[in-house]
Short mmCIF file of N, CA and C in Angstrom, two decimals:
data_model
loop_
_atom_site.label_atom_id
_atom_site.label_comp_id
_atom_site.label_asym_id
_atom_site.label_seq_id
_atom_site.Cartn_x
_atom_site.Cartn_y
_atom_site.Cartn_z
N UNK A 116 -39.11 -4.43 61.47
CA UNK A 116 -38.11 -4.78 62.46
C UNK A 116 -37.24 -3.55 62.75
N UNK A 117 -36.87 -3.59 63.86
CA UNK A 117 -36.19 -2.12 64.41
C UNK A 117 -34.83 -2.76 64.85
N UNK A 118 -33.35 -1.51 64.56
CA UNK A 118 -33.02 -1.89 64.85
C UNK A 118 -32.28 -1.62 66.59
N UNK A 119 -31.42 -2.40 67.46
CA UNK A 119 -31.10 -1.70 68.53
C UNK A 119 -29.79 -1.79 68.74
N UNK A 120 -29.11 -0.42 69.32
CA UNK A 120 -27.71 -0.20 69.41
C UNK A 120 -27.46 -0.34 70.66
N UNK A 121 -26.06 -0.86 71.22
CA UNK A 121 -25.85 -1.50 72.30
C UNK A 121 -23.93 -0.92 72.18
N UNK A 122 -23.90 -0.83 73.95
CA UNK A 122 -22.21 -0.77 73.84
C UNK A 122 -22.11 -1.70 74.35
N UNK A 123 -20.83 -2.58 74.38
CA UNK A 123 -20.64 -3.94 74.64
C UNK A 123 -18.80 -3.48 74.86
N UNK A 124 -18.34 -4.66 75.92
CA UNK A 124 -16.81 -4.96 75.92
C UNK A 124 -16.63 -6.24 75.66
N UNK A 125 -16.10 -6.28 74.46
CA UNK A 125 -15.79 -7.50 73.55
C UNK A 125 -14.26 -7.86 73.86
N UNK A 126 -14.07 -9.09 74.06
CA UNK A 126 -12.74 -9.58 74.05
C UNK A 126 -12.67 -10.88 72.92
N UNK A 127 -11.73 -10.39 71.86
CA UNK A 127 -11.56 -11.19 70.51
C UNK A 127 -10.48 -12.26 70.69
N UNK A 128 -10.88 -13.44 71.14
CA UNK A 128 -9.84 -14.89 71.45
C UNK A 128 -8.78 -14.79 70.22
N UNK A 129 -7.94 -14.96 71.39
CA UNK A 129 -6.42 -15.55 70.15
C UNK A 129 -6.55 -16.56 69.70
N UNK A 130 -5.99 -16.79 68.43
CA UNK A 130 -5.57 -18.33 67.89
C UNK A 130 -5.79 -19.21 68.76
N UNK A 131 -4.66 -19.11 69.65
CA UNK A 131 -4.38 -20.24 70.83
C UNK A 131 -5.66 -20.25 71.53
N UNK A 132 -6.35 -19.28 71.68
CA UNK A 132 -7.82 -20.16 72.43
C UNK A 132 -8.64 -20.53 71.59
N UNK A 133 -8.46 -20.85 70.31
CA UNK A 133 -9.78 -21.33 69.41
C UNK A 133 -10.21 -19.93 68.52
N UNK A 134 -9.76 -18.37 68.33
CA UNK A 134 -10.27 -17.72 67.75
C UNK A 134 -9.63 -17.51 66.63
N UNK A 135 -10.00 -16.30 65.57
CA UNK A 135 -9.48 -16.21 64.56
C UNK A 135 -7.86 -16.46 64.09
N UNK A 136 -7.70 -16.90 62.94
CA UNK A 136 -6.42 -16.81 62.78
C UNK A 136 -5.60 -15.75 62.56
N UNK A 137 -6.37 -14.57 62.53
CA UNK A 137 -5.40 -13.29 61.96
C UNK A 137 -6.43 -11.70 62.45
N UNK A 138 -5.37 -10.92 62.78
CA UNK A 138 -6.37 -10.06 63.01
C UNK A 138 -7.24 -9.25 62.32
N UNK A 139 -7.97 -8.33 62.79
CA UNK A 139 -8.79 -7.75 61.82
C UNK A 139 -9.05 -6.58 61.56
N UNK A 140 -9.02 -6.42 60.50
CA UNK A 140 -8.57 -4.73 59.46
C UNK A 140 -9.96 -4.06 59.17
N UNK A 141 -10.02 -2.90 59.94
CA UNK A 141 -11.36 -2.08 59.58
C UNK A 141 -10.75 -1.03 58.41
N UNK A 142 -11.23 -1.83 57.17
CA UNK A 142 -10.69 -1.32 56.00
C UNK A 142 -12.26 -0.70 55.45
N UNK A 143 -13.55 -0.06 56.40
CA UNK A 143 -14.42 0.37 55.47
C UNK A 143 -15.47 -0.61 55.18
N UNK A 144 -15.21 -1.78 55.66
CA UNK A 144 -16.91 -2.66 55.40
C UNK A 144 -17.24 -3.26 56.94
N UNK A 145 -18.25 -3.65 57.02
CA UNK A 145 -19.08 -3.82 58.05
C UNK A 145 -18.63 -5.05 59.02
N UNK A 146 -18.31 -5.54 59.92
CA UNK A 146 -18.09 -6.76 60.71
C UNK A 146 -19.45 -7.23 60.95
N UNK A 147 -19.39 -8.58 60.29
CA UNK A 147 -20.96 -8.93 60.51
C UNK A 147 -20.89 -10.05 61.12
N UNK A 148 -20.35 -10.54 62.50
CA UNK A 148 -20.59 -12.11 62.59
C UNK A 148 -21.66 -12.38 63.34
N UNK A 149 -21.99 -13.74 63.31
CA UNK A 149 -23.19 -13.57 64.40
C UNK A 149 -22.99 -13.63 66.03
N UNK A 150 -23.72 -13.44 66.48
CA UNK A 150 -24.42 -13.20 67.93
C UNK A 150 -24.96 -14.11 68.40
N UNK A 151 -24.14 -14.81 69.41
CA UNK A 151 -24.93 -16.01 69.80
C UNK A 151 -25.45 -15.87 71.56
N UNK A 152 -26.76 -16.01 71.64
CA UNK A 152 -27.37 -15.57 73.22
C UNK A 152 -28.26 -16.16 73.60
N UNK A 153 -28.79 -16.40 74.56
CA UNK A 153 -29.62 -17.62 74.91
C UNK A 153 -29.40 -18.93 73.91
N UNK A 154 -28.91 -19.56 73.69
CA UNK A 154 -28.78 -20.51 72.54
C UNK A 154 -29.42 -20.41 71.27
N UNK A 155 -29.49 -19.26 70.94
CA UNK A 155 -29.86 -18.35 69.59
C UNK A 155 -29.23 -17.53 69.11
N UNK A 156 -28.50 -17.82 67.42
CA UNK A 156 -28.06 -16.79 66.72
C UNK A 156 -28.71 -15.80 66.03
N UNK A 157 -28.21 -14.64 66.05
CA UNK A 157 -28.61 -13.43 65.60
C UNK A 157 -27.75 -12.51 65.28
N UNK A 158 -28.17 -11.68 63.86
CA UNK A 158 -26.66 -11.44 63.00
C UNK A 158 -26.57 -9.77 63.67
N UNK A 159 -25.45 -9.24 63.65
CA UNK A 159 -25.17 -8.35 63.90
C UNK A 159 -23.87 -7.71 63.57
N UNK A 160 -24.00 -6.11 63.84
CA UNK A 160 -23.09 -5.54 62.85
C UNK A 160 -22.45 -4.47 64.26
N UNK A 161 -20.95 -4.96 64.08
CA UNK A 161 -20.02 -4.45 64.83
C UNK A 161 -19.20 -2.98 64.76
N UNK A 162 -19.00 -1.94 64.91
CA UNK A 162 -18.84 -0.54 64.46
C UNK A 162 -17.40 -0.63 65.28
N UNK A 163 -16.77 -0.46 64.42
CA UNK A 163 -15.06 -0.12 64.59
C UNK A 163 -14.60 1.15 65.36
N UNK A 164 -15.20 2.28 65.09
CA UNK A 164 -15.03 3.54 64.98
C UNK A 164 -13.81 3.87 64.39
N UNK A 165 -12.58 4.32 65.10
CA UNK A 165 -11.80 5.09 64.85
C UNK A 165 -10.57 4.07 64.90
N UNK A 166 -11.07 2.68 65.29
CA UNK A 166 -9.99 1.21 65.36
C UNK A 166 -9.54 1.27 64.16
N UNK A 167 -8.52 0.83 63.83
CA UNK A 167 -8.28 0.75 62.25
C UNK A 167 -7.74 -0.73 62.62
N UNK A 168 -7.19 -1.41 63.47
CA UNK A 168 -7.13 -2.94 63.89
C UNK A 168 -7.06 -3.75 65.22
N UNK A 169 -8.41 -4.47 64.70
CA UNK A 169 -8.67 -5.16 65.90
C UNK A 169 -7.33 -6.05 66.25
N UNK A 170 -7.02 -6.38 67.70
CA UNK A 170 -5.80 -7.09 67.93
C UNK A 170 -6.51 -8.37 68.13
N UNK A 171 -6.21 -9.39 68.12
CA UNK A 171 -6.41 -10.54 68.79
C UNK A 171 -6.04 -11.15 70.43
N UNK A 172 -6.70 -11.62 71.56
CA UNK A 172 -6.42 -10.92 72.24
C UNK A 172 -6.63 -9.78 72.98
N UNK A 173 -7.43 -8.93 72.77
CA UNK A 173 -7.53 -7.85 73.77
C UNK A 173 -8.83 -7.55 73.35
N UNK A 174 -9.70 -6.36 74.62
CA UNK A 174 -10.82 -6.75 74.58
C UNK A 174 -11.36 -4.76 74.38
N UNK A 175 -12.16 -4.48 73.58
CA UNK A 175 -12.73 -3.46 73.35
C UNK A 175 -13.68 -2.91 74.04
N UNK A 176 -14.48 -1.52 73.55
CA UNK A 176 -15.92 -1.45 73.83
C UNK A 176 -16.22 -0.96 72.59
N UNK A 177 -17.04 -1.55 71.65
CA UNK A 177 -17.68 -0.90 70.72
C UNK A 177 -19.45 -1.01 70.29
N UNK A 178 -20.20 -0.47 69.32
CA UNK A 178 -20.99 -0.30 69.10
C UNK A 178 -21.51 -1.57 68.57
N UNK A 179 -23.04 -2.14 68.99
CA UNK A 179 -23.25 -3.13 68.26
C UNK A 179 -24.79 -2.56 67.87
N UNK A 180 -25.09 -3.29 66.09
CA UNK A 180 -26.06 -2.71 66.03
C UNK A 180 -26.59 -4.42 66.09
N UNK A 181 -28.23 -4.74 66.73
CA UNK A 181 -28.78 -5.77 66.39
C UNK A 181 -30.31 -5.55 66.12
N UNK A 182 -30.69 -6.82 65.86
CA UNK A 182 -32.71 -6.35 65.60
C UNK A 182 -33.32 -6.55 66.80
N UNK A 183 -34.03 -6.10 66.72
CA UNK A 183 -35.05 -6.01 68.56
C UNK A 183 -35.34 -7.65 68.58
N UNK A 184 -35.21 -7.76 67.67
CA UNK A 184 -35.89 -10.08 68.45
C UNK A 184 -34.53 -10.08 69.36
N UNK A 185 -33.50 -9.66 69.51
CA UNK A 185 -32.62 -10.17 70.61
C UNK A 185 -33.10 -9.37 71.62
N UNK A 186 -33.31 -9.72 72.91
CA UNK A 186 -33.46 -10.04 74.12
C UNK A 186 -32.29 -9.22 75.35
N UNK A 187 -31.07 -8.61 74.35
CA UNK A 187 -30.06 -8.18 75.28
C UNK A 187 -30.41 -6.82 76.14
N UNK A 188 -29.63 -7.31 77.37
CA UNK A 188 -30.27 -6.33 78.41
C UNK A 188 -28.92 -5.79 79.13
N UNK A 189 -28.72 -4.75 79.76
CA UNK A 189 -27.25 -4.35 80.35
C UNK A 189 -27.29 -5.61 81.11
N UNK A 190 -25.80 -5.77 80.83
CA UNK A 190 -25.22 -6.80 81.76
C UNK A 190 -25.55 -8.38 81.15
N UNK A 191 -26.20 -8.42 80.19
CA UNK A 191 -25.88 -9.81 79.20
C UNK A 191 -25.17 -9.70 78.69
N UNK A 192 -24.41 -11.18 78.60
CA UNK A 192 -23.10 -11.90 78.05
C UNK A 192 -23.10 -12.58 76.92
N UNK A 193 -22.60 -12.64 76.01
CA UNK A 193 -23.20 -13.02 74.95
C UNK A 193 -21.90 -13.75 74.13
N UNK A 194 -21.61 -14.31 72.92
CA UNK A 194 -20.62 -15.03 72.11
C UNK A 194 -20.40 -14.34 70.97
N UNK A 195 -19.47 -14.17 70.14
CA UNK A 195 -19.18 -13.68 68.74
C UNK A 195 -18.71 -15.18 67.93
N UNK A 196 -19.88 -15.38 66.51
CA UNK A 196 -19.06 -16.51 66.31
C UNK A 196 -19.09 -16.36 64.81
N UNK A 197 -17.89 -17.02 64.45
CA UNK A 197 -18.00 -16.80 62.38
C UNK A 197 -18.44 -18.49 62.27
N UNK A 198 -17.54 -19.45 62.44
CA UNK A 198 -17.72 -20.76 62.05
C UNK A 198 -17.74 -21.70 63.80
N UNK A 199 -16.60 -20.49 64.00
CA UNK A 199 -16.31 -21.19 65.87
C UNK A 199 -16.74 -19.75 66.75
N UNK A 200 -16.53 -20.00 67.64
CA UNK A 200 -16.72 -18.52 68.74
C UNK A 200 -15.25 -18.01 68.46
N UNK A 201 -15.10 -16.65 68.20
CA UNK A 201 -14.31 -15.68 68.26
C UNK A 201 -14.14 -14.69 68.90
N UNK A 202 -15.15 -14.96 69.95
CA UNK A 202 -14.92 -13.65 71.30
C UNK A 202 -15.81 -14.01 71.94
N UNK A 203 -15.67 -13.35 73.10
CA UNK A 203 -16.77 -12.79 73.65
C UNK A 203 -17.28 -11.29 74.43
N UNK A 204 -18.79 -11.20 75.19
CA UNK A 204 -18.63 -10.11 75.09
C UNK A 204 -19.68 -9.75 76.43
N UNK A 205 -19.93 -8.59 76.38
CA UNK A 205 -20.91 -8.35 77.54
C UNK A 205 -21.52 -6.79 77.36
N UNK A 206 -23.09 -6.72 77.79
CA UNK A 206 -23.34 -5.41 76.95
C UNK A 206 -22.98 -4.56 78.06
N UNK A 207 -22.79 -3.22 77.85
CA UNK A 207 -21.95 -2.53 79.02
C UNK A 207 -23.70 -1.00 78.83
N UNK A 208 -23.72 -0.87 78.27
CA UNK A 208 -25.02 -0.02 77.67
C UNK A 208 -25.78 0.11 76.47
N UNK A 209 -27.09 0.66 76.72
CA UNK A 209 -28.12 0.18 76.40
C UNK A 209 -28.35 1.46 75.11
N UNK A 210 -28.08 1.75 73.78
CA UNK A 210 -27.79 3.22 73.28
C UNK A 210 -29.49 3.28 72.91
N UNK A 211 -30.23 2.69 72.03
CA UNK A 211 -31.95 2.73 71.41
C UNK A 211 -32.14 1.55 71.47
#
């Protein structure tokens, strides 16, 4: 399985719309939630870079790494979800 890197602009829902309760601290380990697209999850790993905290609320562009069984193509829209949806997102480019 290979994997494929993607830039995406993610917008991480506030509380008040149903998303996380607190924001989130790139303290050095990996953001792994899943990827939900065509009505299929698929896990994937979110790259912070130089963020040290995600806000809740506002919407990024960062690196996503996933496995080639996803299907994403520039300009698919896609869900971030841990237990509920916690964002969403859209791929903005296509990196391998």
């Amino acid at each position: 399985m290979k994997i494929k890197e993607y830039i995406a602009k993610i917008y991480f829902l506030k509380t008040s719309e149903g998303g996380r309760k607190s924001d989130i601290l790139n303290i050095g380990y990996s953001f792994r939630p899943l990827l939900h697209f065509n009505s299929n999850n698929y896990h994937v790993q979110i790259d912070f870079g130089e963020i040290k905290l995600i806000k809740l609320g506002a919407a990024y562009n960062l690196k996503l790494r996933v496995i080639d069984l996803c299907p994403l193509t520039k300009g698919s829209e896609f869900e971030l979800k841990e237990i509920d949806i916690i964002g969403t997102g859209e791929i903005l480019e296509i990196l391998s």
